[in-house]
Coordinates of C-alpha atoms and ligand atoms in Angstrom, one line a residue:
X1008 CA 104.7 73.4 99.4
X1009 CA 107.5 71.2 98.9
X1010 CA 110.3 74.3 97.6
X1011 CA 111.6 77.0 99.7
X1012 CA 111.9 80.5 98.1
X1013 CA 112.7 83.4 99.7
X1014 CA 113.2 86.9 98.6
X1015 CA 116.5 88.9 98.6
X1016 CA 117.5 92.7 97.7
X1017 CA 118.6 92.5 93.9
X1018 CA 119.7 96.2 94.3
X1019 CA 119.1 99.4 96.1
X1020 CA 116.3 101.3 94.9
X1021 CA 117.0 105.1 94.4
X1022 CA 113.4 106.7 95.7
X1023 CA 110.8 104.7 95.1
X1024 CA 111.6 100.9 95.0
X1025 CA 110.1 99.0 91.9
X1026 CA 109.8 95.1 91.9
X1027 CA 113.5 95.3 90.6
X1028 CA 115.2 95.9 93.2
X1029 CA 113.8 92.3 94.6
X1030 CA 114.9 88.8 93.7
X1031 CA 113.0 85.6 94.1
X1032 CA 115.3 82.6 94.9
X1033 CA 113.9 79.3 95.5
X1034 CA 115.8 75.8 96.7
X1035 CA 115.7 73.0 98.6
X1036 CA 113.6 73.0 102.3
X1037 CA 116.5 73.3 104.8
X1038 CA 116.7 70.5 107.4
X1039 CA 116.8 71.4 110.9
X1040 CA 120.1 70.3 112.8
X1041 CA 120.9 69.4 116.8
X1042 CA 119.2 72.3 118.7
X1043 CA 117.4 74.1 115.2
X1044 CA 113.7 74.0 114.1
X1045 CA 112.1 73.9 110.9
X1046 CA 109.5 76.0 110.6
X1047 CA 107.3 76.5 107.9
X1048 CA 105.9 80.8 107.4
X1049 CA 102.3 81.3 107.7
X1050 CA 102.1 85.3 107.8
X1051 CA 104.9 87.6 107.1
X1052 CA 104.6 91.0 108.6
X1053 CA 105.2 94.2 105.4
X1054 CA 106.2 97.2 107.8
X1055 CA 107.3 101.0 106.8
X1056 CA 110.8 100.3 108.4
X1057 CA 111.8 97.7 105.9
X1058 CA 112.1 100.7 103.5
X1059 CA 115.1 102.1 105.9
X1060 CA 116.7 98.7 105.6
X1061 CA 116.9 98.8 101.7
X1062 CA 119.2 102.0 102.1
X1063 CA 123.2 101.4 102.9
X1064 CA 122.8 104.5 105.5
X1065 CA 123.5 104.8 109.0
X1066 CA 120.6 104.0 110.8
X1067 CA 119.4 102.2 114.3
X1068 CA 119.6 99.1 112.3
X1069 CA 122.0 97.5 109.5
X1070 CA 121.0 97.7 106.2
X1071 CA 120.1 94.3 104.5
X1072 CA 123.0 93.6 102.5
X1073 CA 122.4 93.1 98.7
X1074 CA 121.8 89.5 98.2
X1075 CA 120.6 89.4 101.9
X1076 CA 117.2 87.8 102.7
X1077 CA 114.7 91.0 103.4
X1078 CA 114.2 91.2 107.1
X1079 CA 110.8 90.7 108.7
X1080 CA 108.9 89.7 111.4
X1081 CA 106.4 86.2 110.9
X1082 CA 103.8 84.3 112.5
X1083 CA 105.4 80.6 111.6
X1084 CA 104.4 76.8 112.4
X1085 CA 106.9 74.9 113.8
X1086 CA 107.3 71.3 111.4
X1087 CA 110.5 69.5 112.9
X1088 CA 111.9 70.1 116.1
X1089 CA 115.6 69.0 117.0
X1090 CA 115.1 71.5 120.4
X1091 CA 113.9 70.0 123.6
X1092 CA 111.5 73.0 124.4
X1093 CA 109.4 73.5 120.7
X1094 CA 106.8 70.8 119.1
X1095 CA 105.8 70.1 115.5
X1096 CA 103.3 72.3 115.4
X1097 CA 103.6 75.1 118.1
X1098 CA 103.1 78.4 116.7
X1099 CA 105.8 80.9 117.2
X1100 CA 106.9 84.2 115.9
X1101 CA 110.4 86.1 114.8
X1102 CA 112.4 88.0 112.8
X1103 CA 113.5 85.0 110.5
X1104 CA 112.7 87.2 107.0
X1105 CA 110.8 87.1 103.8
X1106 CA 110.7 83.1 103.1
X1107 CA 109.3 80.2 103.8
X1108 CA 110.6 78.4 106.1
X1109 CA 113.7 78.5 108.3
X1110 CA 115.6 76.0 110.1
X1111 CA 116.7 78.5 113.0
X1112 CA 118.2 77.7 116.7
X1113 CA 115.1 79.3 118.6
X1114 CA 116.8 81.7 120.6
X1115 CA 115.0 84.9 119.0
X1116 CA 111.7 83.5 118.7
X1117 CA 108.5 83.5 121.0
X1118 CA 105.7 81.6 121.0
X1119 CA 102.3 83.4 119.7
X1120 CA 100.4 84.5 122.9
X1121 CA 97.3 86.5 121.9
X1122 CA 95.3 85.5 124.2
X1123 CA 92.6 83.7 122.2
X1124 CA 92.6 86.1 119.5
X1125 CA 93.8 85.5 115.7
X1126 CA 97.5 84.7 115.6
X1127 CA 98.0 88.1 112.7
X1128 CA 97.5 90.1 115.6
X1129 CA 100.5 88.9 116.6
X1130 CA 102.2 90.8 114.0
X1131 CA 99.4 93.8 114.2
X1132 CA 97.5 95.3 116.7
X1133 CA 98.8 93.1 119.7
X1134 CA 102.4 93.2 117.9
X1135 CA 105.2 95.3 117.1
X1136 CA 103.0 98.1 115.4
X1137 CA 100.1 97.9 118.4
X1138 CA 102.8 98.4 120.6
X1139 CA 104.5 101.3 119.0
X1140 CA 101.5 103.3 119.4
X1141 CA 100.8 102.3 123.1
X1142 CA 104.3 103.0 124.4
X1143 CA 104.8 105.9 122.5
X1144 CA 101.0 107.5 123.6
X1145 CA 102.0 106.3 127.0
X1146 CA 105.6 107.8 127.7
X1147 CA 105.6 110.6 125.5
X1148 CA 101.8 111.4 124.3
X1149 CA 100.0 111.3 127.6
X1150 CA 96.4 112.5 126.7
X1151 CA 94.4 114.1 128.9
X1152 CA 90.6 114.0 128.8
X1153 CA 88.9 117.1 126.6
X1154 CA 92.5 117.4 125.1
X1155 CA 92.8 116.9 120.7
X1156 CA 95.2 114.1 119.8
X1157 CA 95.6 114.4 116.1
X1158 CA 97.3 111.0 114.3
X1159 CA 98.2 110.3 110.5
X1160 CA 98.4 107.4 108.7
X1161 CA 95.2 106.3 110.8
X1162 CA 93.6 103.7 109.4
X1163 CA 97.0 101.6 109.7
X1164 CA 97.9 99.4 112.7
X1165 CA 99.4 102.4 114.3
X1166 CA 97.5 104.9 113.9
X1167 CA 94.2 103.2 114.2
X1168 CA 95.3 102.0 118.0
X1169 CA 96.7 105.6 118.6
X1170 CA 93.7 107.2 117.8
X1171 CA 91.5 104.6 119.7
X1172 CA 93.9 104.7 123.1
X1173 CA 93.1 109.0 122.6
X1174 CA 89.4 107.9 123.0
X1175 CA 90.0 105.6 126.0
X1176 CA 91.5 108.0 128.0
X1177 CA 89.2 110.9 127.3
X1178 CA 90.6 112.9 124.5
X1179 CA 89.3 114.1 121.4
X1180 CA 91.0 112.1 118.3
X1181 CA 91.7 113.2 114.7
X1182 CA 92.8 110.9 112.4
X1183 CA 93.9 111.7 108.7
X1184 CA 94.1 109.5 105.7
X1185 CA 94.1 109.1 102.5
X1186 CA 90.9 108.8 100.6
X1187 CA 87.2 108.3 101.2
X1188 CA 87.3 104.7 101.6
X1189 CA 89.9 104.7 104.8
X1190 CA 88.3 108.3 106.2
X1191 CA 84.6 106.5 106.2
X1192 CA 86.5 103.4 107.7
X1193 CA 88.0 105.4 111.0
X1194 CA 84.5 107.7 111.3
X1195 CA 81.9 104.8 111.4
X1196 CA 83.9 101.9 112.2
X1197 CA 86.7 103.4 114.7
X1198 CA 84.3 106.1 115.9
X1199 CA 87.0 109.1 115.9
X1200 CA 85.9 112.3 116.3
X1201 CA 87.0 114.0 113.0
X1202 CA 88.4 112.6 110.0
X1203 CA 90.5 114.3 107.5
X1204 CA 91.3 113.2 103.9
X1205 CA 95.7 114.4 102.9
X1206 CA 95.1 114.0 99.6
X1207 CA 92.4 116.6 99.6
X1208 CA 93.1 120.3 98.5
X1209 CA 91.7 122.2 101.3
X1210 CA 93.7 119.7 104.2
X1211 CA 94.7 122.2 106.1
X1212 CA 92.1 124.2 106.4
X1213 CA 89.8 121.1 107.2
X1214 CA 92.2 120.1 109.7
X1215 CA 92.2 123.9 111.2
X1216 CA 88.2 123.1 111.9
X1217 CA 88.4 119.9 113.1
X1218 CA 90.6 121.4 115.7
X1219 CA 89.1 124.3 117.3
X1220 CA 91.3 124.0 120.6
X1221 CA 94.0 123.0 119.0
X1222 CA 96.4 120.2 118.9
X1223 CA 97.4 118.9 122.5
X1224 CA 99.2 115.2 120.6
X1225 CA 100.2 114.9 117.4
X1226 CA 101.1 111.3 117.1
X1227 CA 104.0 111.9 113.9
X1228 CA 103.7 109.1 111.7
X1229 CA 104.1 110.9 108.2
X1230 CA 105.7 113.8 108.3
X1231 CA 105.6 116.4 104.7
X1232 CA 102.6 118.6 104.1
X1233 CA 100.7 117.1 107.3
X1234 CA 103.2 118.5 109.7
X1235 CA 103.1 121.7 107.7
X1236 CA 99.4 121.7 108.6
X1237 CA 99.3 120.3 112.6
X1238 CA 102.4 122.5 113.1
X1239 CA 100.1 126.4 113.0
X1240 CA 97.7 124.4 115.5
X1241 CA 99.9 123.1 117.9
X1242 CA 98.7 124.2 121.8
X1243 CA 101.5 125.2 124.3
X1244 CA 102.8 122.3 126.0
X1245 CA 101.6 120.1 123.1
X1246 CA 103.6 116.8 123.2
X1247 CA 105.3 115.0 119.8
X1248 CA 105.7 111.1 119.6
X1249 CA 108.0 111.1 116.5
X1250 CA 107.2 107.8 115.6
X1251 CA 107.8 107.6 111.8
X1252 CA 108.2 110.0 108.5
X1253 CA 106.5 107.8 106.1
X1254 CA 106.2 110.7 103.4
X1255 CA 110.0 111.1 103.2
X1256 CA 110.8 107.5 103.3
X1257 CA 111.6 107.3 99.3
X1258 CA 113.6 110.2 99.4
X1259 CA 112.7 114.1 98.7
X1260 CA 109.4 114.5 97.3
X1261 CA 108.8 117.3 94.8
X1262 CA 106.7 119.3 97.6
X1263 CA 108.8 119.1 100.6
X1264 CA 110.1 122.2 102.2
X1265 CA 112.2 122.5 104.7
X1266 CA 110.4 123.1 107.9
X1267 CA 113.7 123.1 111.1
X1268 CA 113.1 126.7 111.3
X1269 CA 109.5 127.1 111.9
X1270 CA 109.4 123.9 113.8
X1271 CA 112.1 124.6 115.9
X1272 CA 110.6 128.2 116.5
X1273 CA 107.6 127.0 117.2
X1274 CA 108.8 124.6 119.7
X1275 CA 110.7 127.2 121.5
X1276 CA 107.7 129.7 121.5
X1277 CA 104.9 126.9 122.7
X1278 CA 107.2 125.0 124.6
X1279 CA 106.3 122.2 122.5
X1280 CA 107.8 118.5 123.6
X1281 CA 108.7 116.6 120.7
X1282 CA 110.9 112.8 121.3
X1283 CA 111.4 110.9 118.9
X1284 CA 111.4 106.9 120.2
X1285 CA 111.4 103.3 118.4
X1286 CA 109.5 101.0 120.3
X1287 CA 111.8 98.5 121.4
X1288 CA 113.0 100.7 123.9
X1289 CA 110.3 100.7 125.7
X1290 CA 109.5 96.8 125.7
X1291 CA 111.2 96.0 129.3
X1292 CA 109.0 98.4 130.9
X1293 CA 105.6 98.5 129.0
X1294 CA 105.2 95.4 127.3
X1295 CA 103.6 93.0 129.7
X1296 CA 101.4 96.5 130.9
X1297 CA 100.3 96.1 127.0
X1298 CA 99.3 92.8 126.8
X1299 CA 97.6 92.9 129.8
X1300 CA 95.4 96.2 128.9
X1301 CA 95.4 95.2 125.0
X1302 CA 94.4 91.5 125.1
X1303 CA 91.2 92.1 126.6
X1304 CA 90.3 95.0 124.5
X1305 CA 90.7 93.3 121.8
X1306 CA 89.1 90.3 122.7
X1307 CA 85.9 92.1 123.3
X1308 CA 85.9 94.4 120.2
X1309 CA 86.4 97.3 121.8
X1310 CA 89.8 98.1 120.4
X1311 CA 89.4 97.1 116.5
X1312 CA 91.7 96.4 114.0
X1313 CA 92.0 95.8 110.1
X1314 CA 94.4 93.7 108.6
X1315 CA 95.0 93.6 105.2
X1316 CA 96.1 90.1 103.7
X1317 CA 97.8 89.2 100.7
X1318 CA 98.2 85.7 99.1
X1319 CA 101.8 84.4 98.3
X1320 CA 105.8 85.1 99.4
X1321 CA 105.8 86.2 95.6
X1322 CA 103.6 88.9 96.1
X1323 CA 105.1 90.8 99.0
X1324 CA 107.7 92.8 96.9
X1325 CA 104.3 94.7 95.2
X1326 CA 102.1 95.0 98.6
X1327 CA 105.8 96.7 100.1
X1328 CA 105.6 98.9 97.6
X1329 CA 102.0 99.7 97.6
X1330 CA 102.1 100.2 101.2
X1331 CA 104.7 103.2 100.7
X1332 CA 101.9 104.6 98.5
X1333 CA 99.2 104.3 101.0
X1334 CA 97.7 101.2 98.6
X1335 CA 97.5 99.1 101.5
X1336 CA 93.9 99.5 104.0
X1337 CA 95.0 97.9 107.4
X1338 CA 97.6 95.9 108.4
X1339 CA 99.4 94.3 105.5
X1340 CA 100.3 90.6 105.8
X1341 CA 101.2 88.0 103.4
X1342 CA 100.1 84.8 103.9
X1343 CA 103.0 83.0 102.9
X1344 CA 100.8 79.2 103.7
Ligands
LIG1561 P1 100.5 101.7 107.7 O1 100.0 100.4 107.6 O2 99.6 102.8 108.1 O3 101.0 102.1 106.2 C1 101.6 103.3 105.9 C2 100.6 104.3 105.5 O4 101.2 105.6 105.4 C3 100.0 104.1 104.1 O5 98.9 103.2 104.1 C4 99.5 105.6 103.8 O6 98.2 105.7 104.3 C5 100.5 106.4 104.7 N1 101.3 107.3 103.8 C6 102.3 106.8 103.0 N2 102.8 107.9 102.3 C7 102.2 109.0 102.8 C8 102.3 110.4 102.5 N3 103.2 110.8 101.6 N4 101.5 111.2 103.2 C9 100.6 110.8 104.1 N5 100.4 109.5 104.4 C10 101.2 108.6 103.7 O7 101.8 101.8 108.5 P2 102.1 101.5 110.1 O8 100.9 101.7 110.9 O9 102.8 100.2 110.2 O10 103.2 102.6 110.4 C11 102.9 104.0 110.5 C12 104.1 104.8 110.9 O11 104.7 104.3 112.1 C13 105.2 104.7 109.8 O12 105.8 106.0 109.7 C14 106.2 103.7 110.4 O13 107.5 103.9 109.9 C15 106.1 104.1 111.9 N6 106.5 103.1 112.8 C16 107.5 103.4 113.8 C17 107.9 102.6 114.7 C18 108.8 103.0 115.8 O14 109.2 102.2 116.6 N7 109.2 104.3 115.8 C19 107.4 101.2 114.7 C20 106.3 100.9 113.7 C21 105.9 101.8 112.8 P3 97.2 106.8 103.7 O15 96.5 106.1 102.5 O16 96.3 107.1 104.8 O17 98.0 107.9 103.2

């Protein structure tokens, strides 16, 4: 690869985004200058929250700017180094965007530790998304053995680790996706307890009998007609990690109904706990406790993990787009070299 291309936002999408609201630019490789490195993307990280930064709304983050590179999170090879403490060749990992290489002063990135394992799951289950289920099922979730944690979106990098901490500590875990292939996926491969299919008609009711106790977590990843569903089952004292609301991410969806009422009565009358948390507020306190339990896990296959990889820069606009849809099975990576 002797180009660099990288991919801006063309244009704000209004709901979902199509492959038009993405440009492709391409260019010289940058050289690195006093104190820089050059470093050349292997695996670019697609997450839910890019959506967020494709709005011009008020959020935790800034918006990408139109004509902005999309911001993301890669595993990248260092190939010149003008700084003292990186190597042609050290692997590191940052937020430097969707492109293909970089020539960035290293102050924001890290070098891959994993511990033996694949350098992706420093982008998955031992990365950003592995530790947004740990810290928020640690600080806010806090399963007790025999209790029912229920999680959505469970066959992605969160919700798979989500519902695999439940097991560890003694709990029942419900996971729901969408379709046979990713249901079959968490019963035999992930081992949860129950597994319920969203996109089926009788989701509620399914979910009602997976849950004869109750709901003691409900990890919150999606948000829509699965909260209408977990909400009827929730146990006094039942905690809330609002972690994400994929379902509303593209805007209002032709089902949604507004739920503040019931949920706010509900949390009144079952003294429910729900806190919502992004996970980089919880990295000076739990990180290292993550790496240190996690590693391990991993390393022995007792905490598993999909990834889901997808050839070229040029392709990530689609397997974004897809991912919104629930196209993607795993955590979705470009491999960008
Ligand atoms: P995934 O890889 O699981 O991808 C998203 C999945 O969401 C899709 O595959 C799809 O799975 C599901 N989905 C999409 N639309 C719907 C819908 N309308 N109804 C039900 N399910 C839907 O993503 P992640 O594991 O990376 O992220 C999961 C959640 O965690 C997201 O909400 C994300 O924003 C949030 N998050 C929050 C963080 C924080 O710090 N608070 C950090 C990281 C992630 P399916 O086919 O099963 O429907």
């Amino acid at each position: 690869m002797d180009t660099y291309s990288q991919i801006v936002v063309a244009s704000r999408p209004t709901g979902t985004p199509t492959s038009k609201n993405f440009r492709v630019e391409t260019g010289p490789i940058p050289a690195a200058a006093d104190g820089q490195v050059l470093l050349r993307t292997k695996y670019l990280s697609l997450d839910p929250y890019m959506r967020g930064r494709m709005n011009d709304a008020k959020s935790y983050a800034t918006p990408v700017s139109i004509g902005g590179i999309m911001e993301g999170e890669v595993v990248a090879e260092v190939l010149k180094s003008k700084h003292p403490d990186y190597r042609q060749g050290d692997l590191v990992q940052g937020r430097i965007g969707w492109r293909t290489h970089a020539a960035v002063e290293p102050t924001d990135l890290k070098r891959v530790e994993t511990g033996g394992n694949p350098a992706t799951t420093a982008l998955g289950v031992l990365g950003m998304p592995g530790f947004t289920a740990y810290s928020g099922m640690k600080v806010i979730g806090q399963p007790k053995p025999g209790e029912t944690v229920v999680v959505a979106a469970a066959s992605g990098p969160v919700g798979s680790l989500v519902g695999q901490l439940a097991q560890l500590s003694g709990a029942r875990a419900i996971g729901i996706a969408g379709g046979p292939e990713k249901c079959a996926y968490m019963r035999d491969e992930l081992k949860f307890d129950a597994v319920i299919d969203h996109r089926a008609d009788d989701m509620p009711e399914a979910l009602a009998k997976s849950c004869p106790d109750g709901i003691d977590v409900y990890f919150e990843n999606v948000g829509g007609p699965i909260w209408q569903a977990v909400l009827p089952l929730l146990n006094r004292y039942a905690r809330i990690p609002a972690c994400g609301l994929i379902a509303h991410y593209n805007g209002p969806g032709a089902a949604e109904q507004d739920s503040l009422s019931s949920t706010m009565l509900a949390m009144v009358r079952r003294s429910l706990l729900m806190r919502g948390f992004i996970n980089t507020e919880f990295v000076d306190d739990h990180y290292d406790d993550f790496m240190r339990d996690l590693i391990p896990l991993v390393a022995c296959g007792h905490i598993r993990y999909r990834e889901d990889i997808v050839d070229g820069l040029n392709n990530a606009p689609e397997a974004f787009i897809g991912m919104l849809s629930g196209r993607n099975f795993g955590k979705l990576l470009i491999r960008v070299s």
